[in-house]
Amino acid sequence: MISEKYAELAERVPLFNGLEVEDVAKIFAKGMTMEVEKGNVLFYQGAIGNQMYVVLGGRIDLFDGKKHMTSLRTGDLFGEMAVIMNEPRSASAIAGETSRVFVLSETVFERLMTKRAAIRILLNIVGVMAKRIREMNAKLAEVRASLASTVPLHNKPEQTQENV
């Protein structure tokens, strides 16, 4: 049943959390679903973008130049920073395997959705971005701890009787 499909998306895809099934159905009716063959590029780093994507199946790999940054799977959102911040893409997105993605353009986002749905999606995007920042902070803390235990500190002042 179609409404079950949209109910599952509303539950499993962070971008749609908290939306009514009818809102998810309307968003899908206004957006576009596409299949991307393995190795095909969705967008290049540095390109101007006005679309964000949700992985519906398969794997999308993100690259900073030639460096693999991460792999995205079903439910993951990407491309949102270029849309929200109106800046060039910070990475290239390439299908790591044949994948299905949902494409949501800035036009649909700004003009065609209800304000309530648009606000909910913005809050969901903020939540996704906050989670990514939290994960990066944890990785940075691990790297700092690792470096602190292996790299001697050269700028540490010597302790003398006068400054003890």
Coordinates of N, CA, C and O in Angstrom, one line a residue:
M1 N 0.8 -1.2 0.0 CA 0.0 0.0 0.0 C 0.9 1.3 0.0 O 1.9 1.3 0.7
I2 N 0.5 2.3 -0.8 CA 1.3 3.5 -0.9 C 1.5 4.2 0.4 O 2.6 4.6 0.7
S3 N 0.4 4.3 1.2 CA 0.5 5.1 2.4 C 1.5 4.4 3.4 O 2.2 5.1 4.2
E4 N 1.6 3.1 3.3 CA 2.5 2.4 4.2 C 4.0 2.7 3.8 O 4.9 2.8 4.6
K5 N 4.2 2.8 2.5 CA 5.5 3.2 1.9 C 5.9 4.5 2.5 O 7.1 4.7 2.9
Y6 N 5.0 5.5 2.4 CA 5.4 6.9 2.9 C 5.5 6.9 4.4 O 6.3 7.6 5.0
A7 N 4.7 6.1 5.1 CA 4.8 6.0 6.6 C 6.1 5.5 7.0 O 6.8 5.9 7.9
E8 N 6.6 4.5 6.2 CA 7.9 3.9 6.5 C 9.0 4.9 6.2 O 10.0 5.0 7.0
L9 N 8.9 5.7 5.2 CA 9.9 6.7 4.9 C 9.9 7.8 6.0 O 10.9 8.3 6.4
A10 N 8.7 8.2 6.4 CA 8.6 9.2 7.5 C 9.3 8.7 8.8 O 9.8 9.5 9.5
E11 N 9.3 7.4 9.0 CA 9.9 6.8 10.2 C 11.4 6.6 10.0 O 12.1 6.8 10.9
R12 N 11.8 6.1 8.9 CA 13.2 5.6 8.7 C 14.1 6.7 8.1 O 15.3 6.6 8.3
V13 N 13.6 7.7 7.5 CA 14.5 8.7 6.8 C 14.5 10.0 7.7 O 13.5 10.6 7.9
P14 N 15.7 10.3 8.3 CA 15.7 11.5 9.2 C 15.1 12.7 8.6 O 14.6 13.5 9.3
L15 N 15.3 13.0 7.3 CA 14.8 14.2 6.7 C 13.2 14.3 6.9 O 12.7 15.4 7.0
F16 N 12.5 13.2 6.9 CA 11.1 13.2 7.0 C 10.5 12.9 8.4 O 9.3 12.9 8.6
N17 N 11.4 12.8 9.4 CA 10.9 12.5 10.8 C 10.0 13.6 11.2 O 10.2 14.8 11.0
G18 N 8.9 13.2 11.8 CA 7.9 14.2 12.4 C 6.9 14.7 11.3 O 6.0 15.5 11.7
L19 N 7.0 14.3 10.1 CA 6.1 14.7 9.1 C 4.9 13.8 9.0 O 5.1 12.6 9.2
E20 N 3.8 14.3 8.6 CA 2.6 13.4 8.4 C 2.8 12.6 7.1 O 3.5 13.1 6.2
V21 N 2.2 11.5 7.0 CA 2.4 10.6 5.8 C 1.9 11.4 4.6 O 2.6 11.3 3.5
E22 N 0.9 12.2 4.7 CA 0.4 13.0 3.6 C 1.5 14.0 3.1 O 1.6 14.2 1.9
D23 N 2.2 14.6 4.0 CA 3.3 15.5 3.7 C 4.4 14.8 2.9 O 4.9 15.3 1.9
V24 N 4.8 13.6 3.4 CA 5.8 12.9 2.7 C 5.4 12.5 1.3 O 6.1 12.6 0.3
A25 N 4.1 12.1 1.2 CA 3.6 11.8 -0.2 C 3.6 13.0 -1.1 O 4.0 12.9 -2.3
K26 N 3.2 14.1 -0.6 CA 3.3 15.4 -1.4 C 4.7 15.8 -1.8 O 4.9 16.2 -2.9
I27 N 5.6 15.6 -0.9 CA 7.0 15.9 -1.1 C 7.5 15.0 -2.3 O 8.2 15.5 -3.2
F28 N 7.2 13.7 -2.2 CA 7.6 12.8 -3.2 C 7.0 13.1 -4.5 O 7.6 12.9 -5.6
A29 N 5.8 13.6 -4.5 CA 5.1 13.9 -5.7 C 5.7 15.1 -6.4 O 5.7 15.2 -7.6
K30 N 6.3 16.0 -5.6 CA 6.9 17.2 -6.2 C 8.4 17.1 -6.5 O 9.0 17.8 -7.2
G31 N 9.0 16.1 -5.8 CA 10.4 15.9 -6.0 C 10.6 14.9 -7.1 O 9.7 14.6 -7.9
M32 N 11.8 14.3 -7.2 CA 12.1 13.4 -8.3 C 13.0 12.2 -7.7 O 13.9 12.4 -6.9
T33 N 12.6 11.0 -8.1 CA 13.4 9.8 -7.7 C 14.2 9.4 -8.9 O 13.6 9.3 -10.0
M34 N 15.5 9.1 -8.8 CA 16.3 8.7 -9.9 C 17.2 7.5 -9.5 O 17.5 7.4 -8.4
E35 N 17.5 6.7 -10.5 CA 18.4 5.6 -10.3 C 19.8 6.1 -10.9 O 19.8 6.7 -12.0
V36 N 20.8 5.8 -10.2 CA 22.2 6.2 -10.6 C 23.0 5.0 -10.7 O 23.2 4.2 -9.7
E37 N 23.6 4.8 -11.8 CA 24.5 3.6 -12.0 C 25.8 3.8 -11.3 O 26.3 4.9 -11.1
K38 N 26.4 2.6 -10.9 CA 27.7 2.6 -10.2 C 28.7 3.4 -11.0 O 28.8 3.3 -12.2
G39 N 29.4 4.3 -10.3 CA 30.4 5.1 -10.9 C 29.9 6.5 -11.5 O 30.8 7.3 -11.8
N40 N 28.6 6.7 -11.6 CA 28.1 7.9 -12.1 C 28.2 9.0 -11.0 O 28.0 8.7 -9.9
V41 N 28.5 10.2 -11.5 CA 28.6 11.4 -10.6 C 27.3 12.1 -10.4 O 26.7 12.4 -11.5
L42 N 26.9 12.3 -9.2 CA 25.7 13.1 -9.0 C 26.0 14.6 -9.0 O 25.2 15.4 -9.5
F43 N 27.1 15.0 -8.4 CA 27.6 16.4 -8.5 C 29.1 16.4 -8.2 O 29.6 15.5 -7.5
Y44 N 29.8 17.4 -8.6 CA 31.2 17.6 -8.4 C 31.4 18.7 -7.3 O 30.7 19.6 -7.2
Q45 N 32.5 18.4 -6.6 CA 33.0 19.4 -5.6 C 33.2 20.7 -6.3 O 33.7 20.8 -7.4
G46 N 32.7 21.8 -5.6 CA 32.9 23.2 -6.2 C 31.8 23.6 -7.1 O 31.6 24.8 -7.3
A47 N 30.9 22.7 -7.5 CA 29.8 23.1 -8.3 C 28.7 23.8 -7.5 O 28.6 23.5 -6.3
I48 N 28.0 24.7 -8.1 CA 26.9 25.3 -7.4 C 25.7 24.3 -7.4 O 25.4 23.7 -8.5
G49 N 25.0 24.2 -6.3 CA 23.9 23.2 -6.3 C 22.7 23.8 -5.7 O 22.7 24.7 -4.8
N50 N 21.5 23.3 -6.2 CA 20.2 23.8 -5.7 C 19.4 22.6 -5.4 O 18.1 22.7 -5.4
Q51 N 20.0 21.4 -5.2 CA 19.3 20.2 -4.9 C 19.9 19.5 -3.8 O 21.1 19.5 -3.6
M52 N 19.1 18.8 -2.9 CA 19.6 17.9 -1.9 C 19.1 16.6 -2.2 O 18.1 16.4 -2.9
Y53 N 19.7 15.6 -1.6 CA 19.4 14.2 -2.0 C 19.2 13.3 -0.7 O 19.8 13.6 0.3
V54 N 18.4 12.3 -0.9 CA 18.2 11.3 0.2 C 18.5 9.9 -0.5 O 17.9 9.6 -1.6
V55 N 19.3 9.1 0.1 CA 19.6 7.8 -0.5 C 18.4 6.9 -0.1 O 18.1 6.7 1.0
L56 N 17.8 6.3 -1.2 CA 16.7 5.4 -1.0 C 17.1 4.0 -1.0 O 16.4 3.1 -0.6
G57 N 18.3 3.7 -1.6 CA 18.8 2.4 -1.8 C 20.2 2.5 -2.4 O 20.4 3.4 -3.2
G58 N 21.1 1.6 -2.1 CA 22.4 1.6 -2.7 C 23.4 2.3 -1.8 O 23.2 2.4 -0.6
R59 N 24.5 2.8 -2.4 CA 25.5 3.5 -1.7 C 26.0 4.7 -2.5 O 26.4 4.5 -3.7
I60 N 26.2 5.8 -1.9 CA 26.7 7.0 -2.5 C 28.0 7.4 -1.7 O 28.0 7.4 -0.5
D61 N 29.1 7.5 -2.4 CA 30.4 7.9 -1.8 C 30.7 9.4 -2.0 O 30.5 9.9 -3.1
L62 N 31.2 10.0 -0.9 CA 31.5 11.4 -1.0 C 33.0 11.5 -1.0 O 33.7 10.9 -0.2
F63 N 33.6 12.4 -1.9 CA 35.0 12.6 -2.0 C 35.4 14.1 -1.9 O 34.7 14.9 -2.4
D64 N 36.5 14.3 -1.2 CA 37.1 15.6 -1.2 C 38.3 15.5 -2.0 O 39.3 14.9 -1.6
G65 N 38.2 16.0 -3.3 CA 39.3 15.7 -4.3 C 39.2 14.2 -4.6 O 38.2 13.6 -4.9
K66 N 40.4 13.5 -4.3 CA 40.4 12.1 -4.6 C 40.3 11.3 -3.3 O 40.2 10.1 -3.3
K67 N 40.2 12.0 -2.1 CA 40.1 11.4 -0.8 C 38.7 11.0 -0.5 O 37.8 11.8 -0.5
H68 N 38.5 9.7 -0.2 CA 37.1 9.2 0.1 C 36.8 9.7 1.6 O 37.6 9.5 2.5
M69 N 35.7 10.4 1.7 CA 35.3 11.0 3.0 C 34.4 10.0 3.8 O 34.6 9.8 5.0
T70 N 33.3 9.6 3.1 CA 32.4 8.7 3.7 C 31.5 8.0 2.7 O 31.4 8.4 1.5
S71 N 30.8 7.0 3.1 CA 29.8 6.3 2.3 C 28.4 6.5 2.9 O 28.3 6.4 4.1
L72 N 27.5 6.8 2.1 CA 26.1 7.1 2.6 C 25.2 5.9 2.1 O 25.3 5.4 1.0
R73 N 24.3 5.5 3.0 CA 23.4 4.4 2.7 C 21.9 4.9 2.9 O 21.6 6.1 3.1
T74 N 21.0 4.0 2.7 CA 19.6 4.2 2.8 C 19.2 5.1 4.0 O 19.6 4.9 5.1
G75 N 18.5 6.2 3.6 CA 18.1 7.2 4.7 C 19.0 8.4 4.8 O 18.6 9.4 5.4
D76 N 20.2 8.3 4.4 CA 21.2 9.4 4.5 C 20.9 10.5 3.6 O 20.5 10.3 2.4
L77 N 21.0 11.7 4.1 CA 20.8 13.0 3.4 C 22.2 13.5 3.0 O 23.1 13.4 3.8
F78 N 22.2 14.1 1.8 CA 23.5 14.8 1.4 C 23.1 15.9 0.4 O 22.1 15.9 -0.2
G79 N 24.1 16.8 0.3 CA 23.9 18.0 -0.6 C 23.1 19.1 0.0 O 22.9 20.2 -0.7
E80 N 22.7 19.0 1.2 CA 21.9 20.0 1.8 C 22.6 21.3 2.1 O 22.1 22.4 2.1
M81 N 23.9 21.2 2.4 CA 24.7 22.4 2.8 C 24.7 23.4 1.6 O 24.6 24.6 1.8
A82 N 24.9 22.9 0.4 CA 24.9 23.8 -0.8 C 23.6 24.5 -0.9 O 23.6 25.7 -1.3
V83 N 22.5 23.8 -0.7 CA 21.2 24.4 -0.8 C 20.9 25.5 0.3 O 20.5 26.6 0.0
I84 N 21.2 25.1 1.5 CA 20.9 26.0 2.6 C 21.8 27.2 2.7 O 21.4 28.3 2.9
M85 N 23.1 26.9 2.4 CA 24.1 28.0 2.6 C 24.4 28.7 1.3 O 25.1 29.7 1.3
N86 N 23.8 28.2 0.2 CA 24.0 28.9 -1.1 C 25.5 29.0 -1.5 O 25.9 30.1 -1.9
E87 N 26.2 27.9 -1.2 CA 27.6 27.9 -1.5 C 28.0 26.7 -2.4 O 27.1 25.8 -2.5
P88 N 29.1 26.7 -3.0 CA 29.5 25.6 -3.8 C 29.6 24.3 -3.0 O 29.8 24.3 -1.8
R89 N 29.4 23.1 -3.7 CA 29.4 21.8 -3.1 C 30.8 21.6 -2.4 O 31.8 21.9 -3.0
S90 N 30.8 21.0 -1.2 CA 32.0 20.8 -0.5 C 32.7 19.5 -0.8 O 33.8 19.2 -0.3
A91 N 32.0 18.6 -1.6 CA 32.5 17.3 -1.9 C 31.8 16.9 -3.2 O 30.8 17.5 -3.7
S92 N 32.4 15.9 -3.8 CA 31.8 15.2 -5.0 C 31.0 14.0 -4.5 O 31.4 13.3 -3.6
A93 N 29.9 13.7 -5.2 CA 29.1 12.6 -4.8 C 29.0 11.6 -6.0 O 28.6 12.0 -7.1
I94 N 29.5 10.4 -5.8 CA 29.6 9.4 -6.8 C 28.9 8.1 -6.3 O 29.1 7.7 -5.2
A95 N 28.1 7.4 -7.2 CA 27.4 6.2 -6.8 C 28.5 5.1 -6.7 O 29.2 4.8 -7.6
G96 N 28.6 4.6 -5.4 CA 29.5 3.5 -5.1 C 29.0 2.2 -5.6 O 29.7 1.2 -5.8
E97 N 27.7 2.1 -5.8 CA 27.0 1.0 -6.4 C 25.7 1.5 -7.0 O 25.3 2.7 -6.7
T98 N 25.0 0.8 -7.9 CA 23.8 1.3 -8.4 C 22.9 1.7 -7.3 O 22.7 0.9 -6.4
S99 N 22.3 2.9 -7.3 CA 21.6 3.4 -6.2 C 20.4 4.2 -6.7 O 20.3 4.6 -7.8
R100 N 19.4 4.3 -5.7 CA 18.2 5.1 -6.0 C 18.3 6.3 -5.0 O 18.6 6.1 -3.8
V101 N 18.1 7.5 -5.5 CA 18.1 8.7 -4.7 C 16.8 9.5 -4.9 O 16.3 9.5 -6.0
F102 N 16.4 10.2 -3.9 CA 15.3 11.2 -4.0 C 16.0 12.5 -4.1 O 16.9 12.8 -3.3
V103 N 15.5 13.3 -5.0 CA 16.1 14.6 -5.3 C 15.1 15.7 -4.9 O 13.9 15.7 -5.4
L104 N 15.4 16.6 -4.0 CA 14.6 17.6 -3.6 C 15.2 19.0 -3.9 O 16.3 19.3 -3.4
S105 N 14.6 19.7 -4.8 CA 15.2 21.0 -5.3 C 14.8 22.1 -4.4 O 13.9 22.0 -3.6
E106 N 15.6 23.1 -4.5 CA 15.4 24.3 -3.7 C 14.0 24.9 -4.0 O 13.3 25.4 -3.1
T107 N 13.6 24.9 -5.2 CA 12.3 25.4 -5.7 C 11.2 24.7 -4.9 O 10.3 25.4 -4.4
V108 N 11.2 23.4 -4.9 CA 10.2 22.6 -4.2 C 10.2 23.0 -2.7 O 9.2 23.2 -2.1
F109 N 11.4 23.0 -2.2 CA 11.6 23.3 -0.8 C 11.0 24.6 -0.4 O 10.3 24.8 0.6
E110 N 11.3 25.7 -1.2 CA 11.0 27.0 -0.8 C 9.5 27.4 -1.2 O 8.9 28.1 -0.4
R111 N 9.0 26.9 -2.3 CA 7.7 27.4 -2.8 C 6.6 26.4 -2.7 O 5.4 26.9 -2.5
L112 N 6.8 25.2 -2.8 CA 5.7 24.3 -2.9 C 5.3 23.5 -1.7 O 4.2 23.0 -1.6
M113 N 6.1 23.5 -0.7 CA 5.7 22.8 0.5 C 5.0 23.7 1.5 O 5.2 24.9 1.4
T114 N 4.2 23.1 2.4 CA 3.6 24.0 3.4 C 4.7 24.5 4.3 O 5.7 23.9 4.4
K115 N 4.4 25.6 5.0 CA 5.4 26.2 5.9 C 5.7 25.2 7.0 O 6.8 25.0 7.4
R116 N 4.6 24.5 7.5 CA 4.8 23.5 8.6 C 5.8 22.4 8.2 O 6.7 22.1 8.9
A117 N 5.6 21.9 7.0 CA 6.5 20.8 6.5 C 7.9 21.3 6.2 O 8.9 20.7 6.5
A118 N 8.0 22.5 5.7 CA 9.3 23.1 5.4 C 10.1 23.4 6.7 O 11.3 23.1 6.8
I119 N 9.4 23.8 7.7 CA 10.0 24.1 9.0 C 10.5 22.7 9.6 O 11.6 22.6 10.1
R120 N 9.6 21.7 9.5 CA 10.0 20.4 10.1 C 11.2 19.9 9.4 O 12.1 19.3 10.0
I121 N 11.3 20.0 8.0 CA 12.4 19.5 7.3 C 13.7 20.3 7.6 O 14.7 19.7 7.8
L122 N 13.6 21.6 7.8 CA 14.7 22.4 8.2 C 15.2 22.0 9.6 O 16.4 21.8 9.8
L123 N 14.3 21.7 10.5 CA 14.7 21.2 11.8 C 15.4 19.9 11.7 O 16.4 19.6 12.4
N124 N 14.9 19.0 10.8 CA 15.5 17.7 10.6 C 16.9 17.8 10.0 O 17.8 17.1 10.4
I125 N 17.1 18.8 9.1 CA 18.4 19.0 8.5 C 19.4 19.5 9.6 O 20.5 19.0 9.6
V126 N 18.9 20.4 10.4 CA 19.7 20.9 11.5 C 20.1 19.7 12.4 O 21.3 19.6 12.8
G127 N 19.2 18.9 12.7 CA 19.5 17.7 13.5 C 20.6 16.8 12.9 O 21.5 16.3 13.5
V128 N 20.5 16.6 11.6 CA 21.4 15.8 10.8 C 22.8 16.4 10.9 O 23.8 15.8 11.2
M129 N 22.9 17.7 10.7 CA 24.1 18.5 10.7 C 24.7 18.5 12.1 O 25.9 18.3 12.3
A130 N 23.9 18.6 13.1 CA 24.4 18.6 14.5 C 25.0 17.2 14.9 O 26.0 17.1 15.5
K131 N 24.3 16.2 14.4 CA 24.8 14.8 14.6 C 26.2 14.7 14.0 O 27.1 14.1 14.5
R132 N 26.4 15.2 12.7 CA 27.6 15.1 12.0 C 28.7 15.9 12.8 O 29.8 15.4 12.9
I133 N 28.4 17.0 13.3 CA 29.3 17.8 14.1 C 29.7 17.1 15.3 O 30.9 17.0 15.7
R134 N 28.8 16.5 16.0 CA 29.1 15.7 17.2 C 30.0 14.6 16.9 O 31.0 14.3 17.7
E135 N 29.8 13.9 15.8 CA 30.6 12.8 15.4 C 32.0 13.2 15.1 O 33.0 12.6 15.4
M136 N 32.2 14.4 14.4 CA 33.5 14.9 14.1 C 34.2 15.4 15.3 O 35.4 15.2 15.4
N137 N 33.5 16.0 16.3 CA 34.1 16.4 17.5 C 34.7 15.2 18.3 O 35.8 15.2 18.8
A138 N 33.9 14.1 18.3 CA 34.4 12.8 18.9 C 35.7 12.3 18.2 O 36.6 11.9 18.9
K139 N 35.7 12.3 16.9 CA 36.9 11.9 16.1 C 38.1 12.8 16.4 O 39.2 12.3 16.6
L140 N 37.8 14.1 16.5 CA 38.9 15.1 16.8 C 39.5 14.8 18.2 O 40.7 14.9 18.4
A141 N 38.6 14.5 19.2 CA 39.0 14.3 20.5 C 39.9 13.0 20.5 O 40.9 13.0 21.3
E142 N 39.5 12.0 19.8 CA 40.3 10.8 19.7 C 41.7 11.1 19.1 O 42.7 10.6 19.6
V143 N 41.7 11.9 18.0 CA 43.0 12.2 17.4 C 43.9 13.0 18.4 O 45.1 12.8 18.5
R144 N 43.3 14.0 19.0 CA 44.0 14.8 20.0 C 44.6 13.9 21.1 O 45.8 14.1 21.5
A145 N 43.8 13.0 21.6 CA 44.3 12.2 22.7 C 45.4 11.3 22.2 O 46.4 11.1 22.9
S146 N 45.3 10.8 21.0 CA 46.3 9.9 20.4 C 47.6 10.7 20.2 O 48.7 10.2 20.5
L147 N 47.5 12.0 19.7 CA 48.7 12.8 19.5 C 49.3 13.2 20.8 O 50.5 13.2 21.0
A148 N 48.5 13.5 21.8 CA 49.0 13.9 23.1 C 49.8 12.8 23.8 O 50.8 13.1 24.5
S149 N 49.5 11.6 23.5 CA 50.2 10.5 24.1 C 51.4 10.1 23.4 O 52.3 9.4 23.9
T150 N 51.6 10.5 22.1 CA 52.7 10.1 21.3 C 53.7 11.3 21.0 O 54.8 11.0 20.6
V151 N 53.2 12.5 21.0 CA 54.0 13.7 20.6 C 54.4 14.4 21.9 O 53.6 14.9 22.7
P152 N 55.7 14.6 22.1 CA 56.2 15.3 23.3 C 55.8 16.8 23.2 O 55.8 17.4 22.1
L153 N 55.5 17.4 24.3 CA 55.2 18.8 24.3 C 56.5 19.6 24.5 O 57.1 19.5 25.5
H154 N 56.9 20.4 23.5 CA 58.2 21.1 23.5 C 58.0 22.5 24.2 O 59.0 23.1 24.6
N155 N 56.8 23.0 24.2 CA 56.6 24.4 24.7 C 56.2 24.4 26.2 O 55.8 25.4 26.7
K156 N 56.3 23.3 26.8 CA 55.9 23.2 28.2 C 57.0 23.8 29.1 O 58.1 23.5 29.0
P157 N 56.6 24.8 29.9 CA 57.6 25.5 30.7 C 58.3 24.5 31.8 O 57.6 23.6 32.3
E158 N 59.5 24.7 32.0 CA 60.2 23.9 33.0 C 59.8 24.3 34.4 O 59.5 25.5 34.6
Q159 N 59.6 23.4 35.3 CA 59.3 23.7 36.6 C 60.5 24.0 37.4 O 61.5 23.3 37.4
T160 N 60.5 25.1 38.1 CA 61.6 25.5 39.0 C 61.0 25.7 40.4 O 59.8 25.8 40.5
Q161 N 61.8 25.9 41.3 CA 61.4 26.2 42.7 C 60.6 27.5 42.7 O 59.6 27.6 43.5
E162 N 60.9 28.5 41.8 CA 60.2 29.8 41.9 C 58.8 29.7 41.3 O 57.9 30.5 41.8
N163 N 58.5 28.8 40.4 CA 57.1 28.8 39.8 C 56.3 27.6 40.3 O 55.3 27.3 39.7
V164 N 56.8 26.9 41.3 CA 56.0 25.8 41.8 C 55.1 26.2 42.9 O 55.2 27.1 43.7

